[in-house]
mmCIF file of C-alpha atoms and ligand atoms in Angstrom:
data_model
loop_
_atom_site.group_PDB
_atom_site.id
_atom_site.type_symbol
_atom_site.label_atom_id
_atom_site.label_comp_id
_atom_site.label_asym_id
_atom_site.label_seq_id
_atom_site.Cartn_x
_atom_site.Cartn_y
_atom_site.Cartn_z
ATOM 1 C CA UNK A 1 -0.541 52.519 39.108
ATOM 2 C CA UNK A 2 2.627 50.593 40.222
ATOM 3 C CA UNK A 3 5.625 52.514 39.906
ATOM 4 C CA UNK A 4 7.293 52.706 36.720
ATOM 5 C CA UNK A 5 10.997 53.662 35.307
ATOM 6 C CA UNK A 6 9.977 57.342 35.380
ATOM 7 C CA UNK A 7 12.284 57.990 31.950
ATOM 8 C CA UNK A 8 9.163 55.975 29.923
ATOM 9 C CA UNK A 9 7.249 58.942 29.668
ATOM 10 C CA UNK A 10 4.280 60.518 31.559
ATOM 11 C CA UNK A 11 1.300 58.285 31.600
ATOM 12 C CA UNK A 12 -0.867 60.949 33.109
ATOM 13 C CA UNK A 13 -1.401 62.391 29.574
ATOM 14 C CA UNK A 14 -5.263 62.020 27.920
ATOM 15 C CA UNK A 15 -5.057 58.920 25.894
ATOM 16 C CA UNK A 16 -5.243 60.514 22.529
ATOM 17 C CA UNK A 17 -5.942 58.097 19.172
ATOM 18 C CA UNK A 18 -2.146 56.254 18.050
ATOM 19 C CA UNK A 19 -1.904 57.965 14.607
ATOM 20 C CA UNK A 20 -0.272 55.082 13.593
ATOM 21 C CA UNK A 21 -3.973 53.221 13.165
ATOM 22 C CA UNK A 22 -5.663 55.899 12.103
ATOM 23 C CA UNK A 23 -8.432 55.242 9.144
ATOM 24 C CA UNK A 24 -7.068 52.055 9.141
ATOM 25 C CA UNK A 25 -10.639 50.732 9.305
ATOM 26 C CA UNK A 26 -10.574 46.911 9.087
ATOM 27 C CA UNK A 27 -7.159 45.759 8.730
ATOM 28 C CA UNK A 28 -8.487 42.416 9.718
ATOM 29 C CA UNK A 29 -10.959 42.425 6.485
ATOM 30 C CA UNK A 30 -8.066 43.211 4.233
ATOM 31 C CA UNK A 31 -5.548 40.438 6.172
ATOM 32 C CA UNK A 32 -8.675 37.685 5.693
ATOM 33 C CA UNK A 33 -9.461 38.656 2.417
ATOM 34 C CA UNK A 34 -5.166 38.397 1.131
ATOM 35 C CA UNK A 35 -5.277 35.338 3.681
ATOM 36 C CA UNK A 36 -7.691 33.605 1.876
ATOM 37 C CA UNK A 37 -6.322 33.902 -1.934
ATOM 38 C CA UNK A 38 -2.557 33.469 -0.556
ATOM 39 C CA UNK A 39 -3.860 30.529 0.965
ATOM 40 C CA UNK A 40 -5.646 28.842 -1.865
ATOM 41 C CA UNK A 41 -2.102 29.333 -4.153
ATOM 42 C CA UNK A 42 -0.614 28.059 -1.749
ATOM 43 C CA UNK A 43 -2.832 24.503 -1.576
ATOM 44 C CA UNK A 44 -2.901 24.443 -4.952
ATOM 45 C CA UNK A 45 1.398 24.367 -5.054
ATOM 46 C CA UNK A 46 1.346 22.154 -2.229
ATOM 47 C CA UNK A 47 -0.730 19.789 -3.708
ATOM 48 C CA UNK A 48 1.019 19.799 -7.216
ATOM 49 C CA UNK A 49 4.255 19.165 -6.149
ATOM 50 C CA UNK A 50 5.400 15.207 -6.004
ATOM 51 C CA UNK A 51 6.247 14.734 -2.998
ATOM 52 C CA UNK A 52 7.016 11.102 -3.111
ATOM 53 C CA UNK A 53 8.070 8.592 -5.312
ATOM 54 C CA UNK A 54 5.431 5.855 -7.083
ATOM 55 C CA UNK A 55 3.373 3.836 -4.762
ATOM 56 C CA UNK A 56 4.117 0.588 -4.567
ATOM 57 C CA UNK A 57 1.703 -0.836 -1.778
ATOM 58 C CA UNK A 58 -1.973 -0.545 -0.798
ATOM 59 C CA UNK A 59 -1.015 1.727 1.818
ATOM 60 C CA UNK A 60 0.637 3.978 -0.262
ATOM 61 C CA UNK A 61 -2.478 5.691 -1.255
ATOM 62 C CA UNK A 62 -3.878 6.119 1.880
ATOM 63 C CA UNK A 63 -1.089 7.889 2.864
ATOM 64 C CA UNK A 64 -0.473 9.900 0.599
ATOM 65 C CA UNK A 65 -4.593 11.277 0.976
ATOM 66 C CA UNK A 66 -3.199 11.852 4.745
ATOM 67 C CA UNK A 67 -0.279 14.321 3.447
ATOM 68 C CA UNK A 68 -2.437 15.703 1.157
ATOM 69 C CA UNK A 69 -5.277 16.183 4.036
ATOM 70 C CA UNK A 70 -2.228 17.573 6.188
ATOM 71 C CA UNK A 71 -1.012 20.115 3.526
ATOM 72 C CA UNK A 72 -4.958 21.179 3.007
ATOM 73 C CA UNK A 73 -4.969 22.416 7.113
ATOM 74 C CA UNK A 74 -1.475 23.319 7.511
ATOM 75 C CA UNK A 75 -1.103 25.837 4.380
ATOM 76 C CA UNK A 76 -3.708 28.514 5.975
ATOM 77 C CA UNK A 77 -2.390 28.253 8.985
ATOM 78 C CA UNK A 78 0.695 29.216 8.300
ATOM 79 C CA UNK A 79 -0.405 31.912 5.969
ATOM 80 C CA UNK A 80 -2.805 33.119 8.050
ATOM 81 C CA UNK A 81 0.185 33.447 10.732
ATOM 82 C CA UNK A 82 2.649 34.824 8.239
ATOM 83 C CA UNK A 83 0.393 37.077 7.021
ATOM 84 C CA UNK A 84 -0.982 38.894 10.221
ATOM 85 C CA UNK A 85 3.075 38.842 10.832
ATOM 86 C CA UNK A 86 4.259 40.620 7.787
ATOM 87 C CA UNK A 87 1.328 42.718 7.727
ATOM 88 C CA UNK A 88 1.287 44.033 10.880
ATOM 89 C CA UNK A 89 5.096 44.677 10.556
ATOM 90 C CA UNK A 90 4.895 46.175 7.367
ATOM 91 C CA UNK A 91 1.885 48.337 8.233
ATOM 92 C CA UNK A 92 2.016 49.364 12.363
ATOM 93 C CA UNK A 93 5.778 49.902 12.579
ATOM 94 C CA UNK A 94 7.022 53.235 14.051
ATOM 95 C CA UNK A 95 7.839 55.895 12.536
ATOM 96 C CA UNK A 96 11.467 57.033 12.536
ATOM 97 C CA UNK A 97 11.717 59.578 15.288
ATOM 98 C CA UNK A 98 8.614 57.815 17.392
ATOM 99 C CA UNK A 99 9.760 56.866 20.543
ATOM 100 C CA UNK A 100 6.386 56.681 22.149
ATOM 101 C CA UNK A 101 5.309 53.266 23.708
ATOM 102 C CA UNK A 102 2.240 51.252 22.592
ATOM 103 C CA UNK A 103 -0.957 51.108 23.797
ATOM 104 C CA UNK A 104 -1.212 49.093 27.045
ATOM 105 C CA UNK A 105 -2.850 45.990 25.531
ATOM 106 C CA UNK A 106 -3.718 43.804 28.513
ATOM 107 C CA UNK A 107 -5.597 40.637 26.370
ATOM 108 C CA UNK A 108 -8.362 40.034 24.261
ATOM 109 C CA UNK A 109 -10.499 37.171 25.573
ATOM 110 C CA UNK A 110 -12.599 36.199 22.731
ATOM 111 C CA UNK A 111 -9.353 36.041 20.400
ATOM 112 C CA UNK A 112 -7.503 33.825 22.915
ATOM 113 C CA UNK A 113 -10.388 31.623 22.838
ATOM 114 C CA UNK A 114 -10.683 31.741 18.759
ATOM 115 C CA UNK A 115 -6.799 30.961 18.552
ATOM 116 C CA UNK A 116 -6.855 27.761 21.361
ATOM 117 C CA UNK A 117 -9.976 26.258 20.407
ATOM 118 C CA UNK A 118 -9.667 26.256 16.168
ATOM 119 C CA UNK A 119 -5.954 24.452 16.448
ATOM 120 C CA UNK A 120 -7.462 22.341 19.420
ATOM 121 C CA UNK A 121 -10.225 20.721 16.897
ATOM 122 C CA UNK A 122 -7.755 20.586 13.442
ATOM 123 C CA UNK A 123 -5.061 18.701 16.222
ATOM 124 C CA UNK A 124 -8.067 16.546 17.264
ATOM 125 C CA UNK A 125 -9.588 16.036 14.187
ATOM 126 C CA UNK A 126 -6.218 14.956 12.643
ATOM 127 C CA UNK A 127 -5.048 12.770 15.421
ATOM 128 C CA UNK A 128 -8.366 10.887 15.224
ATOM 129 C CA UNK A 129 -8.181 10.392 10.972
ATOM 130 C CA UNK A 130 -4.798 9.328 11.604
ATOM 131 C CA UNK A 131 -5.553 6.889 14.191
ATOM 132 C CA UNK A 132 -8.506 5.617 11.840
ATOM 133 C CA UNK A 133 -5.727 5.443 8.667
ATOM 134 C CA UNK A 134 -3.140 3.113 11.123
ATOM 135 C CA UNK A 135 -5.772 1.094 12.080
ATOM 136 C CA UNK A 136 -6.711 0.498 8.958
ATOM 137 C CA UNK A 137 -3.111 -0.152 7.578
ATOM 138 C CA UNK A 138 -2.342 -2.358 10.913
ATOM 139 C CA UNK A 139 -5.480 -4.909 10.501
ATOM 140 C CA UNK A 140 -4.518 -8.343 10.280
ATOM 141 C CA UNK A 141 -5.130 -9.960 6.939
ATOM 142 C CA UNK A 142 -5.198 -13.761 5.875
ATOM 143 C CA UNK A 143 -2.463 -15.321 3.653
ATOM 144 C CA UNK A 144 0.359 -13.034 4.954
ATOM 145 C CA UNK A 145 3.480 -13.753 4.602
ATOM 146 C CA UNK A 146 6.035 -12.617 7.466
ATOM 147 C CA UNK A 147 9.364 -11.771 5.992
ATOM 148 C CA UNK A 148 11.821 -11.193 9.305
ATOM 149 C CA UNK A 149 14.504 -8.517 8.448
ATOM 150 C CA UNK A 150 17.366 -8.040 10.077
ATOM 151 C CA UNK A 151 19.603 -4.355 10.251
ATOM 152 C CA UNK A 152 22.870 -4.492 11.084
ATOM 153 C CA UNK A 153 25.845 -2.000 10.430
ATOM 154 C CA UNK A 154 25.394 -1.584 7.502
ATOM 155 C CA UNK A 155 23.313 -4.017 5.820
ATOM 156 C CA UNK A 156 19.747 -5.594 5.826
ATOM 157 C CA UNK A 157 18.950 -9.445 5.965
ATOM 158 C CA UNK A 158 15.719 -10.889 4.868
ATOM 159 C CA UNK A 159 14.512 -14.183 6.477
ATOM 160 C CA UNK A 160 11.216 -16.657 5.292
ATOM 161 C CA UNK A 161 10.280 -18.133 8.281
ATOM 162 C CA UNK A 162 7.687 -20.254 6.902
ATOM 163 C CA UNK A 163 9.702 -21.570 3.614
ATOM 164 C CA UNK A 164 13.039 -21.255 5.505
ATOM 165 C CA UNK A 165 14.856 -19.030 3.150
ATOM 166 C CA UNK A 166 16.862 -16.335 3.713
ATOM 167 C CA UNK A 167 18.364 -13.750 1.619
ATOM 168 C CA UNK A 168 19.916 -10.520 1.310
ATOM 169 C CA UNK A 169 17.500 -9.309 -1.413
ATOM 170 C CA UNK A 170 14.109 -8.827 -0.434
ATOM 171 C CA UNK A 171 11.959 -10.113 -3.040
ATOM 172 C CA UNK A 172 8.025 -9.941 -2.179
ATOM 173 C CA UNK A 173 4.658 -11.568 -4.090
ATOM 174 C CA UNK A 174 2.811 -8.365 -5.496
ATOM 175 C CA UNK A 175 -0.843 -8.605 -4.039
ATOM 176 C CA UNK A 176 0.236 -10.688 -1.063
ATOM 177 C CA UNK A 177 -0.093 -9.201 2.247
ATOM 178 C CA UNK A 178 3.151 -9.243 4.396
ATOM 179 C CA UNK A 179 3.786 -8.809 7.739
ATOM 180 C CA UNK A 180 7.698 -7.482 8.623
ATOM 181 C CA UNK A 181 9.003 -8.058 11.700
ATOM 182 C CA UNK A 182 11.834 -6.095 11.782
ATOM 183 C CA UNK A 183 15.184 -6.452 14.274
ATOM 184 C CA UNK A 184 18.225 -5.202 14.709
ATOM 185 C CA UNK A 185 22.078 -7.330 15.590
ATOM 186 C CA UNK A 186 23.531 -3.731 16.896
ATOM 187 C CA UNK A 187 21.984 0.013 17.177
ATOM 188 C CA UNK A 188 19.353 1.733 16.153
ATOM 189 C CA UNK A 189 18.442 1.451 12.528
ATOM 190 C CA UNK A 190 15.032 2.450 10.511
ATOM 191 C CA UNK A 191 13.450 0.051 7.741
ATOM 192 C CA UNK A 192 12.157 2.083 5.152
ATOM 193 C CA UNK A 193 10.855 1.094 1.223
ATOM 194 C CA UNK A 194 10.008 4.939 0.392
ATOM 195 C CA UNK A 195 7.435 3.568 -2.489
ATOM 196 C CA UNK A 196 5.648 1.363 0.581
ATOM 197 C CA UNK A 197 5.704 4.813 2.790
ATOM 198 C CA UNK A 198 5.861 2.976 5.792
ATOM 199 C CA UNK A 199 8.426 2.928 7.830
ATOM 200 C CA UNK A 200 9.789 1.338 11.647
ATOM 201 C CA UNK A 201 12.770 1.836 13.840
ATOM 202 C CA UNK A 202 14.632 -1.715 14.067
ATOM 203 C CA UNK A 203 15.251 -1.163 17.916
ATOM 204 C CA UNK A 204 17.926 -3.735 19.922
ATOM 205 C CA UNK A 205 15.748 -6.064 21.969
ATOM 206 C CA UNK A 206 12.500 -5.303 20.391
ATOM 207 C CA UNK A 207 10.849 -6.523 17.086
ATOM 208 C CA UNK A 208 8.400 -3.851 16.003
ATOM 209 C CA UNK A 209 5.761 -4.875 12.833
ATOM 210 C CA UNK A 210 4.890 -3.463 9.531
ATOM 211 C CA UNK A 211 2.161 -4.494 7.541
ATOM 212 C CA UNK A 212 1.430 -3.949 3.909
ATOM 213 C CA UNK A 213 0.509 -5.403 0.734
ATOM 214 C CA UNK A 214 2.732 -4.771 -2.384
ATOM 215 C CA UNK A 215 0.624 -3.597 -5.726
ATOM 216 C CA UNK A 216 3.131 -2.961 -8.311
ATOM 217 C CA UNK A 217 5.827 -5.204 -9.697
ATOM 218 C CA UNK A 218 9.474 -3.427 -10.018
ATOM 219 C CA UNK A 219 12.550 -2.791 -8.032
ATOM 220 C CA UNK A 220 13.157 -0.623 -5.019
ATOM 221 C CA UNK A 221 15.352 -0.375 -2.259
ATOM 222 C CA UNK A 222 15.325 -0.457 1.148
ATOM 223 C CA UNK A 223 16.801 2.422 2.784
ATOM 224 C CA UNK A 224 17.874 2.918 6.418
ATOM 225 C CA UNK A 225 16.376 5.455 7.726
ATOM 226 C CA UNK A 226 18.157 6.066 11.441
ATOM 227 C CA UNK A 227 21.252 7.708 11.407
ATOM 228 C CA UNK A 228 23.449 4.268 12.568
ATOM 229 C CA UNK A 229 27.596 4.923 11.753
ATOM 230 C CA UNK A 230 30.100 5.804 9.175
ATOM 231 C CA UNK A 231 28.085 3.080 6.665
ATOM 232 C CA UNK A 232 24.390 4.728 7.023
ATOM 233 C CA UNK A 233 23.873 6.250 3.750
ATOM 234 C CA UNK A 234 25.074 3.047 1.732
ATOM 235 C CA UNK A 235 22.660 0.575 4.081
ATOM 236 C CA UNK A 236 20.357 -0.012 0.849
ATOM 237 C CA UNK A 237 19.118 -3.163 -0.085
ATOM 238 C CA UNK A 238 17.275 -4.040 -3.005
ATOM 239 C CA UNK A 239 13.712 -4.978 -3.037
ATOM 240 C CA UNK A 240 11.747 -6.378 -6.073
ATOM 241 C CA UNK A 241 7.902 -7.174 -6.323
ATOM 242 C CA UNK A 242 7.336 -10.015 -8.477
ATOM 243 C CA UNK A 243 4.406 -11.899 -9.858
ATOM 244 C CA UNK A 244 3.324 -14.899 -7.650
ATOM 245 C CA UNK A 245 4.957 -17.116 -9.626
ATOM 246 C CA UNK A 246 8.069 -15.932 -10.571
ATOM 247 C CA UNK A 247 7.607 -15.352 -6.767
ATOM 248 C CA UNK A 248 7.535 -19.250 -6.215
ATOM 249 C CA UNK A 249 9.956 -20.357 -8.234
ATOM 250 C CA UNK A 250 12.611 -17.605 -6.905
ATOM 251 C CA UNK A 251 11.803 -19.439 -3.339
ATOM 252 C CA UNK A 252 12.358 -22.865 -4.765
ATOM 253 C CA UNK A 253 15.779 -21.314 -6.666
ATOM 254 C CA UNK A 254 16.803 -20.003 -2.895
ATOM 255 C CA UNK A 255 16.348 -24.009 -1.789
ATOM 256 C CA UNK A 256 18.327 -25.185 -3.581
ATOM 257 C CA UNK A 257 20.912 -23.047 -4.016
ATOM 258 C CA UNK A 258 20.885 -22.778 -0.414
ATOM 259 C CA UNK A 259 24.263 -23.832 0.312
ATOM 260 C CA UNK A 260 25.666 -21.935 -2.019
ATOM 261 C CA UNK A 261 23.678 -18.378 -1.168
ATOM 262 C CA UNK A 262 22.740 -15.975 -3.729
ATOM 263 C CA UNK A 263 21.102 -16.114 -7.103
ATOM 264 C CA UNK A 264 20.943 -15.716 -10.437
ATOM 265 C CA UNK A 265 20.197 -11.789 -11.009
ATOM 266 C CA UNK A 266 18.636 -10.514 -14.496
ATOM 267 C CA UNK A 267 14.895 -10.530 -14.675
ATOM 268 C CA UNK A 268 13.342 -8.109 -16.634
ATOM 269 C CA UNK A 269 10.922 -6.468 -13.939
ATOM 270 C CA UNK A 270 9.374 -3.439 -15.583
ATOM 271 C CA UNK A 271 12.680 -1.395 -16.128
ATOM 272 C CA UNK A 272 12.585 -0.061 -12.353
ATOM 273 C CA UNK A 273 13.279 3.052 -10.714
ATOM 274 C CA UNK A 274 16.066 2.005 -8.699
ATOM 275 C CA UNK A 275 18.914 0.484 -10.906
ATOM 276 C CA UNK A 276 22.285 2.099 -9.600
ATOM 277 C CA UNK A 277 24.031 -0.200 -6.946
ATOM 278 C CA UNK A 278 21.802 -2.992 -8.143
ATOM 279 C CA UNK A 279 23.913 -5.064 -10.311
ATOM 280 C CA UNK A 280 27.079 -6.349 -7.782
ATOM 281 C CA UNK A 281 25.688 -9.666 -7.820
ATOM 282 C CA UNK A 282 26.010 -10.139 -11.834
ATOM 283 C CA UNK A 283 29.975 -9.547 -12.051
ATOM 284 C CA UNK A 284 32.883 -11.379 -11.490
ATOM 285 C CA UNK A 285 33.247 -13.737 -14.215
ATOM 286 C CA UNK A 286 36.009 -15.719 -12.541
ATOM 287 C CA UNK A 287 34.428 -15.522 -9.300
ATOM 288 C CA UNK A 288 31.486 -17.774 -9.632
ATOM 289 C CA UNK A 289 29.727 -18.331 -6.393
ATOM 290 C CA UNK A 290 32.193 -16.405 -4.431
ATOM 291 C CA UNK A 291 30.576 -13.078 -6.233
ATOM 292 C CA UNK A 292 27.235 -14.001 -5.470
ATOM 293 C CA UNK A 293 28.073 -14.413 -1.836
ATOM 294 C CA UNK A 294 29.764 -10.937 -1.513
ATOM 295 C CA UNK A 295 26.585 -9.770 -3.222
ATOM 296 C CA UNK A 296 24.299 -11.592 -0.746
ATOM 297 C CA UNK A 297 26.401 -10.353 2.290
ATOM 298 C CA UNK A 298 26.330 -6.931 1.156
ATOM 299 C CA UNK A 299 30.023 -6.689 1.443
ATOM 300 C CA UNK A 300 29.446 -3.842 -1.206
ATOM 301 C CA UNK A 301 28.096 -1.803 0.630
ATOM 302 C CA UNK A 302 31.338 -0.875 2.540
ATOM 303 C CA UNK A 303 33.579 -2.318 0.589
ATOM 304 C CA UNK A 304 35.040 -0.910 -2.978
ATOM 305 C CA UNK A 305 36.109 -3.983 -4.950
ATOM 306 C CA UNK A 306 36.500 -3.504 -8.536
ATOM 307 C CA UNK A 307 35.157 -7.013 -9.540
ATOM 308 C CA UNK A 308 32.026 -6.951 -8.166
ATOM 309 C CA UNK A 309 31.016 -3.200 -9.398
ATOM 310 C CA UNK A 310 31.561 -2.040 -5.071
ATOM 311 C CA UNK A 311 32.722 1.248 -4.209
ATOM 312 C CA UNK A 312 31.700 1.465 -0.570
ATOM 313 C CA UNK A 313 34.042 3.712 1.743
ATOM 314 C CA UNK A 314 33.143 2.272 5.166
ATOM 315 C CA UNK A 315 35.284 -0.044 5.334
ATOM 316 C CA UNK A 316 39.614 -1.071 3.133
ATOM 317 C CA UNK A 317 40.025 -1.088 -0.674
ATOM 318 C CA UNK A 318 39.582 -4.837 -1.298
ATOM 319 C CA UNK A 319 41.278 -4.216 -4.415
ATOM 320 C CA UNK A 320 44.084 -3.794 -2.715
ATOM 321 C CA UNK A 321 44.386 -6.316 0.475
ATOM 322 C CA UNK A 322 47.686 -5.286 2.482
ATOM 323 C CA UNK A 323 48.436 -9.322 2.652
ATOM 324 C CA UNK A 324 47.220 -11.000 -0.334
ATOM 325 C CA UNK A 325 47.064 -14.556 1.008
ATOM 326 C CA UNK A 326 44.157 -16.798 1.892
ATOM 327 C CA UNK A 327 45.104 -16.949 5.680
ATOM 328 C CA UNK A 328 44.972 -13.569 6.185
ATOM 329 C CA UNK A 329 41.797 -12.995 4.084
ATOM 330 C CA UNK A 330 39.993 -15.383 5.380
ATOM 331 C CA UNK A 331 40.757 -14.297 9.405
ATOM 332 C CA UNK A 332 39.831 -10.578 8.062
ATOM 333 C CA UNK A 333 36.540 -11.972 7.486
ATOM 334 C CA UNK A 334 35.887 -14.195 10.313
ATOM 335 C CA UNK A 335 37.673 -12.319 13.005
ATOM 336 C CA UNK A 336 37.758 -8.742 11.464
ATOM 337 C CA UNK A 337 39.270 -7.490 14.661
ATOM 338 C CA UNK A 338 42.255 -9.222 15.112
ATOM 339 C CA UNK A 339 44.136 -6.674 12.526
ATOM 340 C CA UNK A 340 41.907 -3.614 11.420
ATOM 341 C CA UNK A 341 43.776 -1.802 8.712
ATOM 342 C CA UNK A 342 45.489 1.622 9.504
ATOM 343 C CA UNK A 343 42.355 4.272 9.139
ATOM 344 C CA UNK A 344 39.691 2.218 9.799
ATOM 345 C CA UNK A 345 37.791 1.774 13.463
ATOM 346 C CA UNK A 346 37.618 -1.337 15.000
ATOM 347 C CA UNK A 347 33.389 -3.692 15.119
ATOM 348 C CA UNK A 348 32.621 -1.709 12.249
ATOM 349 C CA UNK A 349 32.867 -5.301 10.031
ATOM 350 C CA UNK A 350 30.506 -7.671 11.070
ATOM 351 C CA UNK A 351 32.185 -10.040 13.543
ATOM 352 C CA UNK A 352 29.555 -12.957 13.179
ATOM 353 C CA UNK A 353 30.289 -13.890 9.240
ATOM 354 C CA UNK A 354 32.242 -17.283 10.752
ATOM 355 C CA UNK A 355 29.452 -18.134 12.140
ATOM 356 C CA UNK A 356 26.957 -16.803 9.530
ATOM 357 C CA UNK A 357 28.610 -18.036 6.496
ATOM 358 C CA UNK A 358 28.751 -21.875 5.571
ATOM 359 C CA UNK A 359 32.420 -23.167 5.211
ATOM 360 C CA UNK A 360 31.818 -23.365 1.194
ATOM 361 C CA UNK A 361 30.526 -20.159 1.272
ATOM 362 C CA UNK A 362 33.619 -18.803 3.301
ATOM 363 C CA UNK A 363 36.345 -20.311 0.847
ATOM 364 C CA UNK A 364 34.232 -19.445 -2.179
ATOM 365 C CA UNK A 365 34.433 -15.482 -0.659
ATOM 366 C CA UNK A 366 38.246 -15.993 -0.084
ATOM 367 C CA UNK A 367 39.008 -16.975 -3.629
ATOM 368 C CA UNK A 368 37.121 -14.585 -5.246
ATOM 369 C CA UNK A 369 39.021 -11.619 -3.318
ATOM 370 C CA UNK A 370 41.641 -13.310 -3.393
ATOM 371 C CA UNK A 371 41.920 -13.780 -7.296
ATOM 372 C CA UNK A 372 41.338 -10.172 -7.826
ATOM 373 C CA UNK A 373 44.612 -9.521 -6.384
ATOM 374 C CA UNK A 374 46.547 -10.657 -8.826
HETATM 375 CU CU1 LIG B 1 21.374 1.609 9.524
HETATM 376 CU CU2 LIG B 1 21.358 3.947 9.132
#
């Protein structure tokens, strides 16, 4: 024996029974047997509680079956672990006034090998389902149409490559398969339609895919998902699933009011789950197409401005521009950084809106602020 810290006690003694586990036959039996019902409550919890909100895509499901599956192994697990935790606690602690040590426990083989091999399959066995699920969701599939979207701080821009439309509401065929190709103008943000599930990292200098197919009509949002800057939590953009027509004749309305930007707002959809910062685009009555392009830019989503139902925090009050004039509103939108108003960071406003907006669209913007601040 090496030498020990002679104060532990004599080890020379005869290696009498622990008391402590005396006619404590088969604590394992009892731990498996509390295991086992603990662990079936707990599935059946698990499974009962909503975790997410309606699906909204074919992928949805799948999913979902892929949480559930994940719940199903992970539950017993972590009873199983709790369990053998709080019982042994509960039932092998010392007695006060027992200062003796354990016994010397060097290992148990065949446990070891239980406890590396059982999580080595589940791990497996779920990497591999997975795997067989994104594959699945990933395949290619004919008639898709790619929608490019575009995160920046702190809004999201749709673009229709093939019908040359863009928008800043994401509107979407039900049943038709589309392909996103998401990107980013600045850092790191994450497209996300919780009723679609899926979700990618917009990452600068890459353009990483989603695919999915949207089966149920009705508005959403699109939340960011990344933790980007002061405006994260308002970079929401609404998305609505509409029948193929109404799809079609939304794409010929973005033709032609092309110029202009924005659109009409106010169809019916099927009552929606996600009405609250919706509306922006409807207000204004003065405002005309100015409102429509604040809605389209999601100015709102920084901005508080009474008009247009914003209250955004990221970025000044437009209720109350320092220097109501034209000049100076229109150079706060084209070259935000020339004067940033006292509180407020500098390249937090987008700095490409001269370049994005048309010149109608620009003095159209400028009016409609700049009527509101009278
Ligand atoms: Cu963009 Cu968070």
């Amino acid at each position: 024996m090496s030498e020990r810290d002679p104060a532990a006690g004599d080890p020379a003694g005869p290696p009498e029974e622990d008391p402590r586990i005396q006619g404590e036959k088969h604590p394992v039996a009892r731990m498996i047997a509390l295991g086992t019902v603990l662990s079936l409550i707990g599935i059946a919890i698990a499974l009962l509680i909503d975790w997410f909100p309606v699906s909204a895509a074919g992928s949805a499901d799948e999913i979902d079956t892929v949480y559930d599956v994940l719940l199903i192994c992970s539950v017993p697990v972590f009873i199983l672990v709790m369990t053998v935790a709080i019982y042994s606690v509960v039932r092998f602690r010392a007695k006060p006034g027992d200062m003796r040590d354990g016994a010397p426990i060097h290992g148990n083989t065949r446990l070891e090998v239980i406890w590396v091999t059982i999580p080595f399959l589940m791990v497996t066995a779920l990497a591999i389902y997975g795997w067989i699920v994104l594959d699945d969701l990933e395949a290619k599939q004919p008639n898709t149409l790619v929608v490019n979207v575009t995160g920046q701080q702190f809004t999201w821009s749709f673009d229709y490559p093939s019908e040359k439309v863009k928008s800043n509401e994401l509107v979407l065929p039900k049943d038709r398969p589309v392909e996103f190709r998401i990107h980013t103008k600045d850092v790191l943000h994450s497209f996300w339609v919780p009723e679609f599930r899926l979700k990618s990292d917009a990452v600068p200098g890459l353009t990483t895919k989603i695919r999915l197919t949207p089966d149920r009509i009705g508005r959403y949002q699109v939340v960011c998902a990344e933790l980007c800057g002061i405006g994260h939590s308002t970079m929401r953009q609404n998305v609505r699933v509409v029948a193929p027509p109404e799809f079609d004749s939304w794409l010929a309305d973005q033709k032609e009011a092309a110029p202009a930007g924005g659109e009409a707002e106010g169809e019916a959809g099927d009552g929606g789950e996600t009405g609250d910062s919706g509306e922006a685009g409807g207000g204004g009555e003065g405002g005309g197409d100015g409102a429509a392009v604040f809605a389209a830019n999601g100015c709102g989503s920084c901005h508080t401005f009474k008009p247009a139902n914003a209250s955004g925090t990221v970025g000044p009050d437009l209720d109350e521009i320092e220097t109501p004039t034209a000049a100076f509103i229109r150079r706060s939108i084209v070259d935000p950084n020339q004067e940033v108003a006292e509180g407020f960071a500098p390249d937090i406003m987008p700095q490409d809106l001269g370049e994005t907006l048309s010149p109608g669209e620009l003095d159209a913007l400028v009016e409609y602020l700049l009527k509101a601040q009278e």
